[in-house]
XYZ file of C-alpha atoms in Angstrom:
502
model
C -158.013 -20.769 -58.228
C -156.097 -24.055 -57.820
C -153.979 -26.034 -60.296
C -154.623 -29.378 -60.883
C -151.475 -31.783 -60.526
C -151.912 -33.928 -63.756
C -150.286 -37.163 -64.831
C -149.291 -38.926 -68.033
C -152.052 -39.238 -70.218
C -154.839 -37.476 -67.846
C -156.588 -34.201 -70.111
C -158.702 -31.553 -68.674
C -161.719 -29.076 -70.475
C -159.955 -25.476 -71.244
C -162.881 -22.398 -70.519
C -160.504 -19.947 -71.191
C -160.357 -18.373 -74.199
C -156.603 -17.851 -74.799
C -153.686 -19.733 -72.475
C -149.886 -19.590 -71.794
C -148.460 -22.802 -71.433
C -144.695 -22.765 -69.626
C -141.893 -25.205 -69.860
C -139.545 -24.959 -67.055
C -136.696 -25.811 -65.463
C -133.867 -25.408 -63.021
C -130.968 -23.784 -64.231
C -127.596 -25.526 -64.135
C -124.317 -24.594 -65.369
C -122.895 -26.774 -68.108
C -126.548 -27.968 -68.344
C -128.219 -28.323 -72.159
C -129.991 -25.586 -74.065
C -133.847 -25.711 -74.061
C -136.010 -24.403 -76.615
C -139.812 -25.055 -76.343
C -142.169 -24.920 -79.779
C -145.680 -25.519 -81.086
C -147.107 -27.502 -83.946
C -150.702 -26.657 -85.297
C -151.889 -29.860 -86.280
C -154.985 -30.806 -88.565
C -157.220 -33.763 -88.062
C -155.257 -35.438 -90.343
C -152.345 -35.100 -87.381
C -150.091 -33.209 -89.892
C -149.460 -29.782 -90.167
C -149.995 -28.059 -93.436
C -147.139 -26.618 -94.443
C -143.425 -25.363 -92.665
C -145.687 -22.187 -90.891
C -147.564 -24.167 -88.710
C -144.366 -24.680 -86.721
C -143.725 -22.071 -84.278
C -140.395 -21.691 -81.988
C -137.823 -18.783 -81.608
C -136.744 -18.074 -85.078
C -140.484 -18.101 -86.137
C -142.268 -16.854 -83.342
C -145.581 -16.005 -85.048
C -148.011 -17.759 -86.939
C -149.254 -15.984 -89.736
C -153.032 -16.356 -87.992
C -151.974 -14.475 -85.410
C -153.284 -17.471 -82.602
C -150.062 -19.020 -81.628
C -146.751 -16.792 -80.549
C -143.519 -17.947 -79.043
C -143.049 -16.511 -76.085
C -139.646 -16.506 -75.514
C -137.298 -17.188 -72.390
C -137.338 -16.096 -68.786
C -134.786 -16.444 -65.617
C -135.849 -15.954 -61.904
C -134.186 -17.059 -59.020
C -132.332 -20.087 -60.811
C -136.071 -21.283 -62.776
C -135.936 -20.630 -66.401
C -138.980 -20.859 -68.100
C -140.123 -20.954 -72.101
C -143.793 -20.192 -73.409
C -146.376 -20.310 -76.083
C -149.290 -18.407 -76.066
C -152.294 -19.855 -77.668
C -155.382 -17.598 -78.591
C -158.119 -20.928 -79.345
C -160.499 -18.051 -80.491
C -157.992 -17.295 -83.340
C -157.217 -20.772 -84.289
C -158.336 -21.414 -88.041
C -160.816 -24.051 -88.588
C -158.929 -26.286 -90.114
C -156.162 -26.210 -87.176
C -157.857 -28.983 -84.569
C -154.657 -29.893 -82.489
C -151.771 -27.729 -80.993
C -148.940 -30.159 -79.762
C -146.187 -28.280 -77.454
C -143.042 -29.871 -78.148
C -139.287 -29.134 -76.660
C -135.536 -30.188 -77.675
C -132.326 -30.431 -75.915
C -129.468 -28.939 -77.248
C -125.993 -29.915 -76.188
C -127.156 -32.907 -73.701
C -130.217 -34.964 -72.522
C -133.273 -34.066 -70.609
C -131.973 -36.217 -68.078
C -129.607 -33.512 -66.680
C -132.513 -31.249 -66.168
C -133.925 -30.633 -62.623
C -137.876 -29.538 -61.976
C -139.010 -30.088 -65.877
C -142.459 -28.707 -65.510
C -145.338 -27.900 -67.832
C -147.695 -25.237 -66.626
C -151.081 -24.424 -68.399
C -152.381 -20.646 -67.478
C -155.689 -19.634 -68.214
C -157.022 -15.674 -69.408
C -153.579 -13.196 -69.288
C -151.451 -15.792 -67.694
C -152.997 -14.777 -64.429
C -154.542 -18.093 -63.194
C -152.617 -21.797 -63.364
C -155.226 -24.393 -64.359
C -152.806 -27.305 -64.342
C -149.071 -28.576 -64.065
C -147.671 -31.528 -65.113
C -143.991 -32.245 -63.859
C -142.113 -34.812 -65.535
C -139.197 -37.100 -65.902
C -136.806 -38.009 -68.403
C -133.561 -40.010 -69.060
C -131.637 -39.866 -72.346
C -134.326 -38.088 -74.495
C -133.431 -34.907 -76.591
C -136.901 -33.627 -77.792
C -140.280 -34.461 -76.357
C -143.933 -33.616 -76.228
C -145.096 -31.888 -73.349
C -148.700 -31.590 -73.971
C -151.327 -31.029 -76.597
C -154.677 -28.430 -76.792
C -156.697 -30.678 -78.821
C -160.720 -30.013 -79.996
C -163.009 -32.484 -79.117
C -166.806 -32.089 -79.844
C -166.230 -28.498 -80.115
C -164.650 -27.857 -76.971
C -161.162 -27.494 -76.374
C -159.332 -29.744 -73.756
C -155.428 -30.124 -72.948
C -153.817 -33.386 -72.532
C -149.998 -33.860 -70.404
C -147.929 -36.057 -72.529
C -144.956 -36.413 -71.688
C -143.613 -38.627 -74.434
C -139.796 -38.252 -74.979
C -137.638 -39.723 -77.737
C -134.359 -40.730 -77.086
C -133.257 -40.350 -81.027
C -134.265 -36.455 -80.729
C -135.895 -34.621 -83.110
C -135.974 -37.193 -86.047
C -137.233 -39.847 -83.786
C -140.396 -37.461 -83.235
C -140.760 -37.072 -86.905
C -140.527 -40.541 -87.714
C -142.997 -41.449 -85.519
C -145.552 -39.396 -87.790
C -144.424 -41.827 -90.743
C -141.930 -38.936 -91.846
C -138.684 -40.797 -93.185
C -135.816 -39.229 -92.969
C -133.767 -38.873 -96.316
C -130.126 -38.555 -97.294
C -130.014 -34.844 -99.327
C -131.182 -35.449 -102.859
C -127.973 -36.299 -105.530
C -129.332 -33.189 -107.740
C -129.598 -30.453 -104.542
C -127.500 -27.441 -105.429
C -127.235 -24.073 -103.999
C -129.604 -21.692 -106.188
C -128.248 -18.928 -107.054
C -131.111 -17.771 -109.127
C -132.441 -13.924 -108.615
C -135.619 -13.261 -106.455
C -137.856 -16.229 -105.300
C -140.170 -17.334 -102.302
C -138.993 -17.095 -99.139
C -136.774 -20.063 -97.667
C -138.842 -22.421 -95.392
C -137.439 -22.346 -91.669
C -137.793 -26.186 -91.738
C -135.244 -28.910 -92.730
C -134.709 -29.307 -96.544
C -133.984 -33.625 -95.758
C -137.898 -34.867 -94.727
C -140.519 -36.455 -96.947
C -143.961 -37.415 -95.554
C -144.829 -41.085 -96.225
C -148.825 -41.614 -96.386
C -149.875 -44.524 -93.824
C -152.905 -45.916 -92.954
C -154.950 -43.846 -90.295
C -154.481 -44.757 -86.514
C -157.167 -44.550 -83.969
C -154.510 -42.920 -81.648
C -153.576 -39.256 -81.916
C -150.181 -38.744 -83.286
C -147.086 -37.743 -81.026
C -145.414 -35.272 -83.274
C -145.730 -33.295 -86.237
C -144.286 -33.671 -89.932
C -142.701 -30.846 -92.188
C -142.670 -30.918 -95.854
C -139.580 -31.042 -97.949
C -138.581 -27.141 -98.560
C -136.898 -26.313 -101.597
C -132.900 -25.167 -101.311
C -132.709 -21.104 -100.754
C -132.172 -18.447 -103.040
C -129.339 -16.128 -102.818
C -130.637 -12.734 -104.146
C -129.276 -9.773 -106.065
C -131.555 -6.770 -106.541
C -132.356 -5.665 -109.867
C -132.174 -1.893 -108.913
C -132.284 -0.443 -105.155
C -135.463 -0.012 -103.562
C -136.437 2.626 -101.716
C -133.409 5.328 -100.337
C -131.613 5.993 -103.113
C -128.227 7.992 -103.297
C -129.722 12.135 -103.082
C -127.363 14.605 -104.162
C -124.417 15.534 -101.692
C -124.271 19.235 -100.867
C -121.639 21.287 -102.354
C -118.880 23.122 -100.514
C -117.327 19.554 -99.207
C -113.831 20.163 -97.525
C -112.925 16.563 -98.983
C -114.973 14.448 -101.732
C -115.120 10.870 -102.739
C -112.382 8.965 -102.892
C -111.290 6.809 -106.171
C -111.555 3.300 -105.050
C -109.639 0.216 -107.412
C -112.177 -2.073 -109.266
C -114.965 0.760 -109.461
C -114.663 0.846 -113.371
C -115.816 -2.929 -113.675
C -119.058 -2.443 -112.201
C -121.936 -2.375 -114.111
C -122.876 1.942 -115.321
C -126.139 1.809 -112.632
C -124.241 0.477 -109.800
C -120.916 2.731 -110.558
C -123.223 5.651 -110.512
C -124.789 4.508 -107.081
C -121.927 3.715 -105.352
C -120.213 7.292 -106.484
C -122.751 9.435 -105.047
C -123.225 7.249 -101.865
C -119.248 7.956 -101.522
C -120.001 11.346 -101.788
C -122.416 10.958 -98.892
C -120.014 9.313 -96.391
C -117.785 11.552 -97.144
C -120.356 14.946 -96.106
C -121.729 12.225 -93.036
C -117.843 12.259 -91.906
C -117.358 16.330 -92.108
C -120.356 16.609 -90.441
C -118.528 14.844 -87.157
C -115.188 16.691 -88.208
C -113.988 13.525 -89.435
C -112.624 14.613 -92.778
C -110.589 12.644 -94.427
C -109.845 9.530 -91.854
C -108.945 5.797 -92.736
C -110.166 2.619 -91.168
C -110.705 -0.681 -92.059
C -114.379 -2.160 -92.369
C -115.747 -5.186 -91.702
C -119.250 -6.613 -92.313
C -121.300 -8.944 -90.474
C -124.650 -10.323 -91.807
C -126.845 -12.456 -89.539
C -128.465 -15.132 -91.279
C -130.563 -16.671 -89.108
C -133.688 -18.254 -90.073
C -136.134 -14.869 -89.044
C -134.177 -13.376 -91.787
C -135.240 -15.346 -94.522
C -138.143 -12.447 -96.086
C -135.380 -9.713 -95.493
C -132.992 -12.125 -98.016
C -135.800 -13.223 -100.427
C -136.843 -9.399 -100.983
C -133.344 -8.249 -101.396
C -132.988 -6.161 -98.829
C -129.722 -7.281 -97.451
C -127.695 -7.538 -100.535
C -129.211 -3.951 -101.171
C -127.632 -3.297 -97.486
C -124.639 -4.669 -98.586
C -124.227 -2.520 -101.750
C -124.770 0.462 -99.756
C -121.806 -0.631 -97.330
C -119.470 -0.995 -99.944
C -119.750 2.891 -100.422
C -118.486 2.897 -96.727
C -115.597 0.489 -97.312
C -114.842 2.942 -100.604
C -114.537 5.797 -99.123
C -112.579 4.920 -95.527
C -110.892 1.899 -96.571
C -107.600 2.250 -98.541
C -108.113 -0.665 -100.317
C -111.826 -0.172 -101.072
C -112.284 -4.118 -99.656
C -114.576 -5.493 -96.830
C -113.576 -8.427 -94.858
C -116.965 -10.056 -94.234
C -118.729 -12.860 -91.754
C -122.243 -14.473 -92.016
C -123.933 -16.000 -88.628
C -126.360 -17.943 -87.074
C -126.193 -21.059 -84.975
C -122.336 -20.441 -86.190
C -120.326 -17.661 -87.631
C -118.448 -18.287 -90.935
C -115.906 -16.008 -92.703
C -116.923 -14.979 -96.232
C -114.497 -14.531 -98.942
C -113.512 -10.691 -99.339
C -116.041 -8.060 -101.093
C -113.811 -6.414 -103.161
C -115.646 -3.561 -105.373
C -114.908 -4.477 -108.619
C -116.452 -8.247 -107.761
C -119.584 -6.631 -105.985
C -122.552 -8.128 -108.357
C -120.925 -11.418 -108.493
C -120.142 -11.196 -104.582
C -124.082 -10.660 -103.963
C -125.051 -13.213 -105.939
C -122.747 -16.048 -104.496
C -122.890 -14.737 -100.805
C -125.734 -12.586 -100.098
C -127.631 -16.430 -98.421
C -129.377 -17.060 -95.460
C -129.167 -20.172 -92.669
C -130.557 -23.488 -92.937
C -131.744 -25.674 -90.449
C -130.842 -29.530 -91.383
C -131.676 -31.300 -88.143
C -131.703 -34.586 -89.881
C -128.343 -34.225 -92.027
C -126.023 -37.806 -91.944
C -123.585 -36.932 -94.093
C -121.090 -33.814 -92.928
C -120.021 -33.441 -96.964
C -120.484 -30.323 -98.191
C -123.804 -29.417 -100.097
C -123.137 -30.304 -103.632
C -123.153 -27.655 -106.411
C -121.356 -24.939 -104.041
C -119.212 -22.853 -106.077
C -115.856 -21.914 -104.890
C -115.714 -19.704 -102.006
C -119.407 -20.184 -101.117
C -120.369 -21.288 -97.453
C -122.613 -24.226 -96.934
C -125.051 -22.735 -95.165
C -126.221 -25.678 -93.349
C -123.048 -25.406 -91.103
C -124.320 -21.866 -90.609
C -127.877 -23.281 -89.389
C -130.443 -20.764 -88.078
C -130.216 -19.517 -84.544
C -128.884 -16.594 -82.807
C -125.601 -16.455 -81.679
C -123.878 -13.053 -82.166
C -121.008 -13.628 -79.761
C -119.428 -16.599 -82.255
C -119.459 -13.716 -85.066
C -117.881 -11.162 -82.081
C -115.295 -13.493 -81.528
C -114.374 -14.165 -84.907
C -114.026 -10.514 -85.898
C -111.592 -10.303 -82.487
C -110.016 -13.098 -83.545
C -109.545 -12.012 -87.137
C -108.203 -8.105 -85.768
C -105.718 -9.869 -83.361
C -104.256 -11.457 -86.064
C -104.189 -9.018 -88.742
C -103.319 -5.898 -87.033
C -103.551 -2.638 -89.070
C -102.496 0.740 -88.812
C -105.985 2.118 -89.488
C -108.942 1.647 -87.124
C -111.671 -0.665 -87.506
C -115.225 -0.297 -88.244
C -117.261 -3.579 -87.459
C -120.805 -2.690 -89.269
C -123.053 -5.642 -87.713
C -126.780 -6.160 -89.169
C -128.843 -8.418 -87.202
C -133.154 -8.414 -87.019
C -133.019 -9.231 -82.916
C -133.980 -12.512 -81.318
C -131.085 -11.523 -78.908
C -131.161 -14.212 -75.697
C -127.011 -14.766 -75.315
C -126.789 -11.461 -73.663
C -124.258 -12.706 -71.284
C -121.936 -14.074 -73.561
C -122.263 -10.978 -75.814
C -121.464 -8.586 -72.888
C -118.430 -10.343 -72.158
C -117.069 -10.497 -75.360
C -117.994 -6.545 -76.415
C -116.463 -5.700 -72.868
C -113.119 -7.997 -73.605
C -113.009 -5.723 -76.843
C -113.397 -2.595 -74.814
C -109.244 -2.320 -75.126
C -108.767 -3.183 -78.942
C -108.853 -1.120 -81.851
C -112.353 -2.436 -83.101
C -115.905 -0.081 -82.635
C -119.025 -2.154 -83.268
C -121.616 -0.427 -85.050
C -124.589 -2.484 -84.613
C -127.663 -1.925 -86.794
C -130.868 -3.388 -85.995
C -133.176 -4.205 -88.881
C -136.907 -4.211 -87.480
C -138.192 -3.444 -84.326
C -137.417 -6.715 -81.982
C -135.513 -7.674 -78.675
C -131.660 -6.634 -79.176
C -131.265 -7.250 -75.671
C -127.551 -6.094 -74.164
C -127.215 -4.425 -77.541
C -129.796 -2.073 -77.143
C -128.440 -1.616 -73.610
C -124.578 -1.242 -73.888
C -124.026 1.986 -74.409
C -125.348 2.578 -70.745
C -123.131 0.052 -68.941
C -120.434 1.095 -66.559
C -117.195 0.094 -66.242
C -115.350 0.763 -70.091
C -112.978 3.138 -70.491
C -114.218 4.054 -73.758
C -117.424 3.230 -75.182
C -117.122 0.957 -78.172
C -120.684 0.020 -79.365
C -123.029 1.980 -80.962
C -126.571 0.655 -81.569
C -129.705 1.882 -83.324
C -132.451 0.294 -85.215
C -135.253 0.822 -88.425
C -138.111 -0.528 -89.046
C -137.688 -0.701 -92.580
C -133.966 0.119 -93.788
C -134.658 -0.080 -97.634
C -136.748 3.082 -96.830
C -134.058 4.851 -95.083
C -132.718 7.621 -97.179
C -128.973 7.188 -97.972
C -127.712 10.317 -96.546
C -129.759 9.716 -93.048
C -128.484 6.041 -92.806
C -124.753 7.470 -93.135
C -125.006 9.954 -90.795
C -126.307 7.587 -88.033
C -124.292 4.631 -88.941
C -121.152 7.371 -88.519
C -122.460 9.486 -85.777
C -120.552 7.801 -82.581
C -117.606 6.141 -84.778
C -115.127 9.731 -85.026
C -115.708 10.090 -81.212
C -114.508 6.883 -79.806
C -111.852 7.277 -82.247
C -110.525 10.250 -80.018
C -111.468 8.560 -77.292
C -109.791 5.583 -78.330
C -106.562 7.671 -78.769
C -106.417 9.478 -75.538
C -106.526 5.912 -73.863
C -103.778 4.868 -75.918
C -105.961 1.860 -77.650
C -105.077 3.778 -81.046
């Protein structure tokens, strides 16, 4: 089948029951980072809610009909794609708009910008649309639309120099300043935080015969921080008797609520047992904690899973770190240092600092959010994207600037979506000669990129990285979790000492 070359405004019937729409461009050093997204619209030309927005941090629509496939690089060409199963689209959806945004530059800096439409299984190219751009930082490449019971594809090529904000206002969406009363929510469980900007309001207007060019989004509420009332599955188990070293007493434990103090005591015993199994009884270490706050983590935050992970990691710090404290970071598009976690302040720390990142594409004011409590990070500055290398760099800088006699164990939790493989590899290779062991834990079966492969990468004097992933960490018993978490750290300590790193 010969692909049809399309011009702006042209359309063609789509006979394939499912299609893949690819945007490709020539990779260029210093060029903008481009991301493809899709919006599912009703007859009114509007999304029903923020879940009708499919992008890298919300890659699958609830109906399963639209999926963000992700990026691929081949011979200097980058592609980002969306797969659409037209048979599975809900009856209310009559258009799927295919958008792209450029971060760190404009589309005019990009060569070879081409939209391609592929048929069933992505094997046959049905059409291609070569686009030209200038100062635009957002564009609508094309759209699938239902006309008289039949799906069609239209080449749109509409760009916006004002970025996603300009694209949104074309739909009658008003870009507001943040409401005066906006505060950082600190109440226990609420529904998962919507992933779209908290600064938009949809203004009704007269219908137009021409199809609109961009999606509206509804105003979400401020995201909640969650403190679990009690831990989920994976409760402490009784540790075996006959240990050669028991749990350490840590300053501040006596101030914890009784239930939390009991959980901590049992968990410290289990950490000691895990170390004993590895012949590492009595070792000390500085414990650092890194939490993924990207948009795809919102469900785990809202369900209290992340808060429970932090409580379980507090036992590791209580047993290994002489002062029982943990330094902590949060990251998404950017990384941010959180206040130190002191055991006696654990419940309040969970309430204040276990919070997911926020998207704020249309934020005008750079002032901190009103209502933040002392020490809280404005999560709008953290964002929602995955930039693991930025958190790794901040942790490395902290360790260099704050040397310790004990080795450092960095506990790094992420739900995947890794795509900065080269930058992450550079940071971790550079960290080989530093007194840090990086233990990465995957929350769910997702794309972890170089983190999964790092154990096998050659050219390192010592293996300074461990990785494992679990489907649902809340169902993993504490003893099993600590066994896996501490399985490689003692071996690294021995190797690092032989190499003169420690």
